[in-house]
Amino acid sequence: MKLTHFIGGEAVGADTPNASINPSDTNEVVANFPDGGAAEVDAAVQAARKAFPGWAGASPEVRSDLLDKVGSTVMARAKELGELLAREEGKTLPEATGEVMRAARIFKYFAGEALRRHGQTLESTRPGLDVSTYREAVGVYGLITPWNFPIAIPAWKAAPALAFGNTVVLKPANPTPAIAHALATIIHESGAPAGVFNMILGTGGVGSAIVDHPGIDGISFTGSQGVGAKVGMGAMARQARVQLEMGGKNPLVILDDADLERAVAIALDGAFFQTGQRCTASSRIIVQDGIHDRFVAALAEKAAALRVGNALDPSTQLGPASSESQFEQNLRYVRVATEEGGRLVTGGEALNLATPGYFMSPAVIADTDPRMRINNEEVFGPVASTIRVKSYEEALDIANQGEFGLSSGIVTTSLRHARDFRRNVRAGMVMVNLPTAGVDYHVPFGGTRKSSYGAREQGFAAIEFYTQTKTVYVGD
């Protein structure tokens, strides 16, 4: 595949020096794509600014119909899009198809929200005056999205932006441009007016050009803390709206009273499925002393039994890391953890399979200290560490340590502890007797501390970031 930019309603071709590689078979080039820069971003922003008045002023039914058609088309093409996503990102085929369906449902959800942009009518303190509030579109949004959910995250940023009358310039991640290109194609084929949705492919220069462009009114970014901080500072320097999602180091607390089989299943799902490449993954598991040894042994047994393989193989339960750099980072963190005193119970090794790829066995590292790097830095791979604690209070204290605060979980049969954890854990999302990973698309998503900055994403909360309030006074 040779990919293009989308600018002003046109597919804009260019030289394609970059390649996305199938992580399940590194001999296969999935797509070649161009290396855009400031000139392409400027053209896209100008097209988006030109399209904004007409799109913002259109009937909400026009916006609703477009998003509904996009959702229906994505849903109808779920099989082919799922296969493309699995080839390019490395998710297993069921996981990839599930993500495609999620993207479709996000567009359909916001097709409804486009019709529900509402305001308030208020009593004035002064006789003879009427006061009302309206929610208005902001302008042009720059969307910078990651590779781990390469169709769902562009959907949950673009759909609300478009639903509420904004126009968009999307910069997808370099490892996964083909699935983003497929989504952009569907949006244009569904009838998006010229300039309403634009996409620029390329390396980091594209993201910087979006952040610095004076014609971008708001930026939504999902990625690492380091890059996110630069995006935030750049946006705020020129008073652009900014929303940042920057990962997690999510604690899963297992108390003595937990059902062992259920606790292991929850930890296995949260830590390892989708190759651990979820910002909500259960990457540090805090286990009370009475159940600790049995839990670690059972989790290690289940992890070792997971079938690692090609993402398109129906028998595969765990696909490859998405890229060579991510693969090397996963292995490096296993080494760091053991060098600092962690005990490698199972996994953590590179695997040689039928095709060359970024395969590793899922790792369980026990006997770790809360201060170790493995418990404070985001690995983003199939690596789980365990921390032994004596009490619930100690577990909560450790769960609240560190810079991240995205998702958190507890497995217990104690209503008292579950209720206390829900109220006192420092995280934006709390899961009780559920994996820390796995969220609904119609409810707010986001964290505390350095995991998130700005308004919440997804669901009914999205209107806060993608609209601005206008207060109107009317006299006689």
Coordinates of C-alpha atoms in Angstrom, one line a residue:
M1 CA 0.0 0.0 0.0
K2 CA 1.2 3.5 -0.8
L3 CA -0.5 6.0 1.5
T4 CA -1.4 9.6 1.0
H5 CA -2.2 12.7 3.1
F6 CA -5.8 14.0 3.1
I7 CA -5.9 17.8 2.7
G8 CA -9.0 19.8 1.8
G9 CA -11.0 16.8 0.7
E10 CA -8.3 15.4 -1.6
A11 CA -5.9 12.5 -1.3
V12 CA -2.5 14.2 -1.7
G13 CA 0.3 12.0 -2.8
A14 CA 4.0 12.4 -2.1
D15 CA 7.2 10.4 -2.0
T16 CA 6.8 7.5 0.5
P17 CA 10.2 6.9 2.2
N18 CA 8.7 5.5 5.4
A19 CA 7.3 2.0 6.0
S20 CA 5.1 0.3 8.5
I21 CA 6.2 -3.3 9.1
N22 CA 4.2 -6.3 10.1
P23 CA 5.5 -7.1 13.6
S24 CA 4.3 -10.8 13.2
D25 CA 6.5 -11.1 10.1
T26 CA 9.1 -8.4 9.7
N27 CA 9.7 -9.5 6.1
E28 CA 6.4 -7.9 5.2
V29 CA 6.0 -4.2 4.5
V30 CA 2.3 -3.3 5.2
A31 CA 2.5 0.2 3.8
N32 CA 4.8 2.9 2.6
F33 CA 3.9 6.4 3.6
P34 CA 5.0 10.0 3.1
D35 CA 7.0 12.2 5.5
G36 CA 4.9 15.3 5.9
G37 CA 6.1 18.5 7.5
A38 CA 5.2 22.1 8.2
A39 CA 4.1 22.8 4.7
E40 CA 1.6 20.0 4.6
V41 CA 0.3 20.9 8.1
D42 CA -0.1 24.5 7.1
A43 CA -2.1 23.5 4.0
A44 CA -4.3 21.2 6.1
V45 CA -4.9 23.9 8.7
Q46 CA -5.8 26.4 6.1
A47 CA -8.3 23.9 4.6
A48 CA -9.8 23.2 8.0
R49 CA -10.1 26.9 8.8
K50 CA -11.9 27.5 5.5
A51 CA -14.3 24.7 6.1
F52 CA -15.0 25.6 9.8
P53 CA -17.8 28.2 9.4
G54 CA -19.9 26.1 7.1
W55 CA -19.5 22.9 9.2
A56 CA -20.1 24.6 12.5
G57 CA -23.1 26.4 11.1
A58 CA -24.7 23.4 9.5
S59 CA -27.7 21.6 10.9
P60 CA -26.6 19.1 13.6
E61 CA -28.5 16.5 11.6
V62 CA -25.9 16.9 8.8
R63 CA -23.1 16.2 11.3
S64 CA -25.1 13.3 12.9
D65 CA -25.8 11.7 9.5
L66 CA -22.1 11.8 8.5
L67 CA -20.9 10.2 11.8
D68 CA -23.6 7.6 11.6
K69 CA -22.6 6.7 8.1
V70 CA -18.9 6.5 9.0
G71 CA -19.8 4.1 11.9
S72 CA -22.0 1.9 9.7
T73 CA -19.3 1.7 7.0
V74 CA -16.6 0.8 9.6
M75 CA -18.9 -1.8 11.0
A76 CA -19.6 -3.3 7.6
R77 CA -15.9 -3.5 6.8
A78 CA -14.9 -4.8 10.2
K79 CA -13.4 -8.1 8.9
E80 CA -11.0 -6.4 6.4
L81 CA -10.1 -3.6 8.8
G82 CA -9.5 -6.0 11.6
E83 CA -7.1 -8.0 9.5
L84 CA -5.3 -4.8 8.4
L85 CA -5.0 -3.7 12.1
A86 CA -3.7 -7.1 13.2
R87 CA -1.1 -7.1 10.4
E88 CA 0.1 -3.6 11.2
E89 CA -0.1 -3.3 15.0
G90 CA 0.2 -7.0 16.1
K91 CA -3.1 -7.4 18.0
T92 CA -4.6 -10.8 17.7
L93 CA -7.4 -10.9 15.0
P94 CA -10.2 -11.0 17.6
E95 CA -8.7 -8.1 19.5
A96 CA -8.2 -6.1 16.3
T97 CA -11.7 -6.8 15.1
G98 CA -13.0 -5.8 18.5
E99 CA -11.2 -2.5 18.3
V100 CA -12.6 -1.8 14.9
M101 CA -16.1 -2.4 16.2
R102 CA -15.4 -0.1 19.1
A103 CA -14.4 2.7 16.6
A104 CA -17.6 2.1 14.7
R105 CA -19.7 2.4 17.9
I106 CA -17.9 5.5 18.9
F107 CA -18.9 7.2 15.7
K108 CA -22.5 6.1 16.1
Y109 CA -22.6 7.3 19.7
F110 CA -21.4 10.7 18.7
A111 CA -23.9 10.8 15.8
G112 CA -26.4 10.9 18.6
E113 CA -24.5 13.4 20.7
A114 CA -24.4 15.8 17.7
L115 CA -28.1 16.3 18.2
R116 CA -27.8 16.8 22.0
R117 CA -25.6 19.9 22.1
H118 CA -27.6 21.9 24.7
G119 CA -27.5 25.0 26.8
Q120 CA -29.3 26.5 29.7
T121 CA -32.0 29.2 30.3
L122 CA -31.3 31.1 33.6
E123 CA -33.1 33.7 35.6
S124 CA -31.4 37.1 35.6
T125 CA -31.0 39.0 38.8
R126 CA -32.1 42.1 36.9
P127 CA -35.8 42.6 35.8
G128 CA -36.5 42.5 32.1
L129 CA -33.5 40.5 31.1
D130 CA -33.2 36.9 29.8
V131 CA -30.0 34.9 30.2
S132 CA -29.1 31.8 28.3
T133 CA -26.0 29.8 27.5
Y134 CA -25.0 28.1 24.3
R135 CA -22.3 25.6 23.5
E136 CA -20.4 26.5 20.4
A137 CA -17.7 24.8 18.3
V138 CA -14.2 26.0 19.1
G139 CA -12.5 25.8 15.7
V140 CA -9.7 23.6 14.3
Y141 CA -8.4 20.7 16.4
G142 CA -5.1 19.0 16.0
L143 CA -5.3 15.3 17.0
I144 CA -2.1 13.4 17.8
T145 CA -2.7 9.7 18.3
P146 CA -0.7 6.6 19.4
W147 CA -0.1 3.2 17.8
N148 CA -1.6 1.0 20.4
F149 CA -5.3 1.7 19.5
P150 CA -4.7 3.0 16.0
I151 CA -8.4 3.2 15.0
A152 CA -10.2 3.5 18.3
I153 CA -8.3 6.5 19.6
P154 CA -8.5 8.5 16.4
A155 CA -12.2 7.7 16.5
W156 CA -12.7 8.9 20.1
K157 CA -10.9 12.1 19.4
A158 CA -12.3 12.9 15.9
A159 CA -15.9 11.9 16.4
P160 CA -16.7 14.4 19.2
A161 CA -14.7 17.1 17.5
L162 CA -16.7 16.7 14.3
A163 CA -20.0 16.1 16.1
F164 CA -19.9 19.5 17.8
G165 CA -19.0 21.4 14.7
N166 CA -15.2 21.6 14.7
T167 CA -12.8 20.6 11.9
V168 CA -9.8 18.3 12.3
V169 CA -6.2 17.8 11.4
L170 CA -5.1 14.3 12.4
K171 CA -1.5 13.1 12.9
P172 CA -1.5 9.3 13.5
A173 CA 1.4 7.3 14.9
N174 CA 4.2 6.2 12.5
P175 CA 4.0 2.4 13.2
T176 CA 0.3 2.3 12.2
P177 CA -0.5 4.7 9.4
A178 CA -2.4 2.2 7.2
I179 CA -5.3 1.7 9.5
A180 CA -5.6 5.5 10.1
H181 CA -5.5 6.0 6.3
A182 CA -8.3 3.5 6.0
L183 CA -10.4 5.4 8.5
A184 CA -9.7 8.7 6.8
T185 CA -10.7 7.2 3.5
I186 CA -14.0 6.1 4.9
I187 CA -14.7 9.5 6.4
H188 CA -14.2 11.1 3.0
E189 CA -16.2 8.5 1.2
S190 CA -19.0 9.0 3.6
G191 CA -19.4 12.6 2.5
A192 CA -17.3 14.8 4.8
P193 CA -17.1 18.3 3.2
A194 CA -13.7 19.3 1.9
G195 CA -11.4 20.5 4.7
V196 CA -13.6 19.1 7.5
F197 CA -11.3 16.2 8.2
N198 CA -7.6 16.3 7.2
M199 CA -4.8 13.9 7.9
I200 CA -1.0 14.4 7.6
L201 CA 1.3 11.4 7.8
G202 CA 5.0 11.7 8.9
T203 CA 7.5 11.7 11.7
G204 CA 7.8 13.9 14.8
G205 CA 8.0 17.1 12.7
V206 CA 4.3 16.8 11.8
G207 CA 3.3 16.8 15.5
S208 CA 5.5 19.8 16.3
A209 CA 4.1 21.7 13.4
I210 CA 0.6 21.0 14.6
V211 CA 1.4 22.1 18.2
D212 CA 3.1 25.3 17.0
H213 CA 0.6 26.3 14.3
P214 CA -1.3 29.5 15.2
G215 CA -4.4 28.2 13.3
I216 CA -4.8 25.2 15.6
D217 CA -7.3 26.1 18.3
G218 CA -7.1 23.0 20.4
I219 CA -4.8 19.9 20.7
S220 CA -5.7 16.4 21.9
F221 CA -2.7 14.2 22.5
T222 CA -2.2 10.6 23.6
G223 CA 1.3 9.3 24.2
S224 CA 4.2 9.4 26.6
Q225 CA 4.7 11.8 29.5
G226 CA 7.9 13.3 28.0
V227 CA 6.3 14.2 24.6
G228 CA 3.0 15.2 26.3
A229 CA 4.8 17.7 28.5
K230 CA 6.3 19.3 25.3
V231 CA 2.9 19.3 23.6
G232 CA 1.3 20.9 26.6
M233 CA 3.9 23.7 27.0
G234 CA 3.7 24.4 23.3
A235 CA -0.1 24.7 23.2
M236 CA -0.2 26.8 26.4
A237 CA 2.4 29.2 25.1
R238 CA -0.1 30.4 22.5
Q239 CA -3.2 29.8 24.6
A240 CA -4.5 26.9 22.6
R241 CA -6.7 24.4 24.4
V242 CA -4.9 21.2 25.3
Q243 CA -5.9 17.7 26.5
L244 CA -3.2 15.1 27.3
E245 CA -3.4 11.4 28.1
M246 CA 0.0 10.1 29.1
G247 CA -0.2 6.5 30.3
G248 CA -0.3 4.7 33.6
K249 CA 1.5 2.4 36.0
N250 CA -1.8 0.8 37.1
P251 CA -2.0 -1.0 40.5
L252 CA -4.1 -4.1 40.9
V253 CA -4.6 -5.0 44.6
I254 CA -5.3 -8.6 45.5
L255 CA -6.5 -9.1 49.1
D256 CA -6.4 -12.3 51.1
D257 CA -10.1 -12.8 50.9
A258 CA -10.2 -12.7 47.1
D259 CA -11.3 -15.8 45.1
L260 CA -7.9 -17.1 43.8
E261 CA -9.1 -18.3 40.4
R262 CA -11.0 -15.1 39.8
A263 CA -8.0 -12.9 40.9
V264 CA -5.7 -14.8 38.6
A265 CA -8.0 -14.4 35.6
I266 CA -8.4 -10.7 36.2
A267 CA -4.7 -10.2 36.5
L268 CA -3.9 -12.3 33.4
D269 CA -6.4 -10.2 31.4
G270 CA -5.2 -6.9 32.7
A271 CA -1.5 -7.6 32.4
F272 CA -1.1 -9.6 29.3
F273 CA -3.9 -9.4 26.7
Q274 CA -3.3 -7.1 23.8
T275 CA 0.4 -7.8 24.6
G276 CA 0.2 -5.5 27.6
Q277 CA 0.2 -2.6 25.2
R278 CA -2.7 -0.8 27.0
C279 CA -2.2 2.4 29.0
T280 CA -4.7 0.8 31.5
A281 CA -2.8 -2.5 31.8
S282 CA -2.3 -4.0 35.3
S283 CA 1.5 -3.6 35.3
R284 CA 2.1 -3.7 39.1
I285 CA 0.1 -6.3 41.1
I286 CA 0.0 -5.7 44.9
V287 CA -0.8 -8.9 46.7
Q288 CA -1.5 -9.5 50.4
D289 CA 0.7 -11.9 52.2
G290 CA -1.8 -14.6 52.9
I291 CA -2.6 -15.3 49.2
H292 CA 0.7 -14.1 47.7
D293 CA 2.6 -17.3 47.0
R294 CA -0.4 -19.2 45.7
F295 CA -1.4 -16.2 43.5
V296 CA 2.1 -15.8 42.0
A297 CA 2.4 -19.5 41.2
A298 CA -1.0 -19.6 39.6
L299 CA -0.5 -16.5 37.6
A300 CA 2.9 -17.7 36.4
E301 CA 1.4 -21.0 35.3
K302 CA -1.4 -19.3 33.4
A303 CA 1.0 -16.8 31.8
A304 CA 3.4 -19.5 30.7
A305 CA 0.5 -21.3 29.0
L306 CA -0.5 -18.4 26.8
R307 CA 0.1 -19.1 23.1
V308 CA 2.4 -16.4 21.6
G309 CA 2.3 -16.2 17.9
N310 CA 1.3 -14.5 14.6
A311 CA -1.5 -12.1 15.1
L312 CA -3.5 -13.7 12.3
D313 CA -3.2 -17.2 13.6
P314 CA -6.5 -18.2 15.1
S315 CA -4.7 -20.1 17.9
T316 CA -2.7 -17.1 19.0
Q317 CA -3.6 -15.6 22.4
L318 CA -0.7 -13.1 22.6
G319 CA 0.6 -11.2 19.6
P320 CA 4.0 -9.6 19.1
A321 CA 5.2 -6.2 20.4
S322 CA 4.3 -3.6 17.9
S323 CA 7.8 -2.6 16.9
E324 CA 11.4 -3.3 17.3
S325 CA 11.9 -0.4 19.7
Q326 CA 9.0 -1.6 21.9
F327 CA 10.2 -5.1 21.8
E328 CA 13.7 -4.1 22.9
Q329 CA 12.2 -1.9 25.7
N330 CA 10.2 -4.8 27.0
L331 CA 13.3 -7.1 27.2
R332 CA 15.3 -4.3 28.8
Y333 CA 12.8 -3.7 31.6
V334 CA 12.9 -7.4 32.4
R335 CA 16.7 -7.2 32.8
V336 CA 16.5 -4.0 34.8
A337 CA 13.9 -5.6 37.2
T338 CA 16.0 -8.7 37.8
E339 CA 19.2 -6.6 38.2
E340 CA 17.4 -4.6 40.9
G341 CA 16.5 -7.7 42.8
G342 CA 13.2 -8.9 41.3
R343 CA 12.7 -12.7 40.8
L344 CA 11.8 -13.7 37.3
V345 CA 9.2 -16.4 37.8
T346 CA 8.4 -17.0 34.2
G347 CA 8.9 -15.6 30.7
G348 CA 10.7 -12.5 29.6
E349 CA 12.5 -14.1 26.7
A350 CA 12.7 -13.4 23.0
L351 CA 11.0 -16.2 21.0
N352 CA 12.0 -17.6 17.6
L353 CA 8.8 -18.7 15.8
A354 CA 7.9 -19.7 12.3
T355 CA 8.1 -16.1 11.0
P356 CA 10.6 -13.4 12.2
G357 CA 8.8 -11.1 14.6
Y358 CA 8.9 -9.2 17.8
F359 CA 7.7 -12.1 20.0
M360 CA 8.4 -12.5 23.7
S361 CA 7.1 -14.8 26.4
P362 CA 4.9 -13.0 29.0
A363 CA 6.9 -12.2 32.1
V364 CA 6.0 -12.4 35.8
I365 CA 8.5 -10.8 38.1
A366 CA 8.0 -11.4 41.9
D367 CA 9.6 -10.1 45.1
T368 CA 9.8 -6.5 43.8
D369 CA 10.1 -3.4 45.9
P370 CA 7.7 -0.5 45.3
R371 CA 10.7 1.8 44.6
M372 CA 12.1 -0.3 41.8
R373 CA 12.0 1.1 38.2
I374 CA 9.7 -1.7 37.1
N375 CA 7.1 -0.4 39.5
N376 CA 7.4 3.3 38.6
E377 CA 8.0 3.4 34.8
E378 CA 5.6 2.4 32.1
V379 CA 6.8 -0.7 30.3
F380 CA 3.9 -1.1 27.8
G381 CA 4.5 -4.7 27.2
P382 CA 3.6 -8.2 28.6
V383 CA 5.5 -7.7 31.8
A384 CA 3.8 -7.8 35.3
S385 CA 5.6 -7.3 38.6
T386 CA 4.2 -8.3 42.0
I387 CA 4.7 -6.6 45.4
R388 CA 4.0 -8.4 48.7
V389 CA 2.1 -6.5 51.4
K390 CA 0.9 -7.3 54.9
S391 CA -2.4 -5.4 55.0
Y392 CA -5.0 -3.5 53.0
E393 CA -3.7 -0.2 54.3
E394 CA -0.2 -1.0 53.1
A395 CA -1.6 -2.0 49.7
L396 CA -3.5 1.2 49.3
D397 CA -0.5 3.3 50.3
I398 CA 1.7 1.6 47.6
A399 CA -1.1 1.9 45.0
N400 CA -1.1 5.6 45.6
Q401 CA 2.7 6.0 45.1
G402 CA 4.3 7.1 41.9
E403 CA 3.5 9.8 39.3
F404 CA 0.7 8.0 37.4
G405 CA -2.9 7.8 38.3
L406 CA -4.9 6.4 35.4
S407 CA -6.6 3.2 36.3
S408 CA -6.6 1.0 39.4
G409 CA -8.2 -2.2 40.6
I410 CA -9.0 -4.3 43.6
V411 CA -10.0 -7.9 43.9
T412 CA -11.8 -8.7 47.2
T413 CA -15.0 -10.1 48.7
S414 CA -15.0 -7.3 51.4
L415 CA -17.5 -4.6 50.7
R416 CA -15.8 -2.4 53.3
H417 CA -12.4 -2.6 51.5
A418 CA -13.9 -2.2 48.1
R419 CA -15.8 0.9 49.2
D420 CA -12.7 2.4 50.9
F421 CA -10.5 1.7 47.9
R422 CA -13.0 3.3 45.5
R423 CA -13.0 6.5 47.6
N424 CA -9.3 6.7 48.5
V425 CA -7.2 5.4 45.6
R426 CA -5.6 8.2 43.6
A427 CA -6.7 7.3 40.1
G428 CA -9.2 8.5 37.6
M429 CA -10.8 5.1 37.1
V430 CA -11.4 2.3 39.6
M431 CA -12.2 -1.3 38.9
V432 CA -13.7 -3.6 41.6
N433 CA -13.3 -7.3 40.8
L434 CA -12.5 -6.4 37.2
P435 CA -9.3 -6.0 35.1
T436 CA -7.8 -2.4 35.2
A437 CA -8.0 -2.5 31.4
G438 CA -11.3 -2.4 29.6
V439 CA -13.5 0.7 29.6
D440 CA -16.8 1.6 27.9
Y441 CA -16.9 4.2 25.1
H442 CA -19.8 6.2 26.4
V443 CA -18.4 7.2 29.8
P444 CA -15.5 9.6 30.8
F445 CA -11.9 8.4 30.4
G446 CA -8.9 9.9 32.1
G447 CA -6.6 9.9 35.1
T448 CA -5.1 11.9 37.9
R449 CA -1.6 13.2 38.6
K450 CA 0.7 12.9 35.6
S451 CA -1.4 10.5 33.7
S452 CA -3.8 13.1 32.3
Y453 CA -4.1 16.8 31.9
G454 CA -7.2 18.8 30.9
A455 CA -10.8 17.7 30.3
R456 CA -11.8 14.1 30.3
E457 CA -12.1 12.2 27.0
Q458 CA -15.0 10.1 25.7
G459 CA -18.7 9.9 26.4
F460 CA -20.8 12.8 27.6
A461 CA -17.6 14.4 29.1
A462 CA -16.2 15.1 25.6
I463 CA -18.4 18.1 25.1
E464 CA -16.4 20.0 27.7
F465 CA -13.2 20.0 25.6
Y466 CA -14.7 20.3 22.1
T467 CA -17.1 23.2 22.8
Q468 CA -17.0 26.6 24.5
T469 CA -19.8 28.2 26.4
K470 CA -21.3 31.5 25.3
T471 CA -23.5 33.4 27.7
V472 CA -26.1 35.7 26.1
Y473 CA -28.1 38.5 27.8
V474 CA -31.2 39.8 26.1
G475 CA -33.0 42.9 27.2
D476 CA -36.3 44.4 26.1

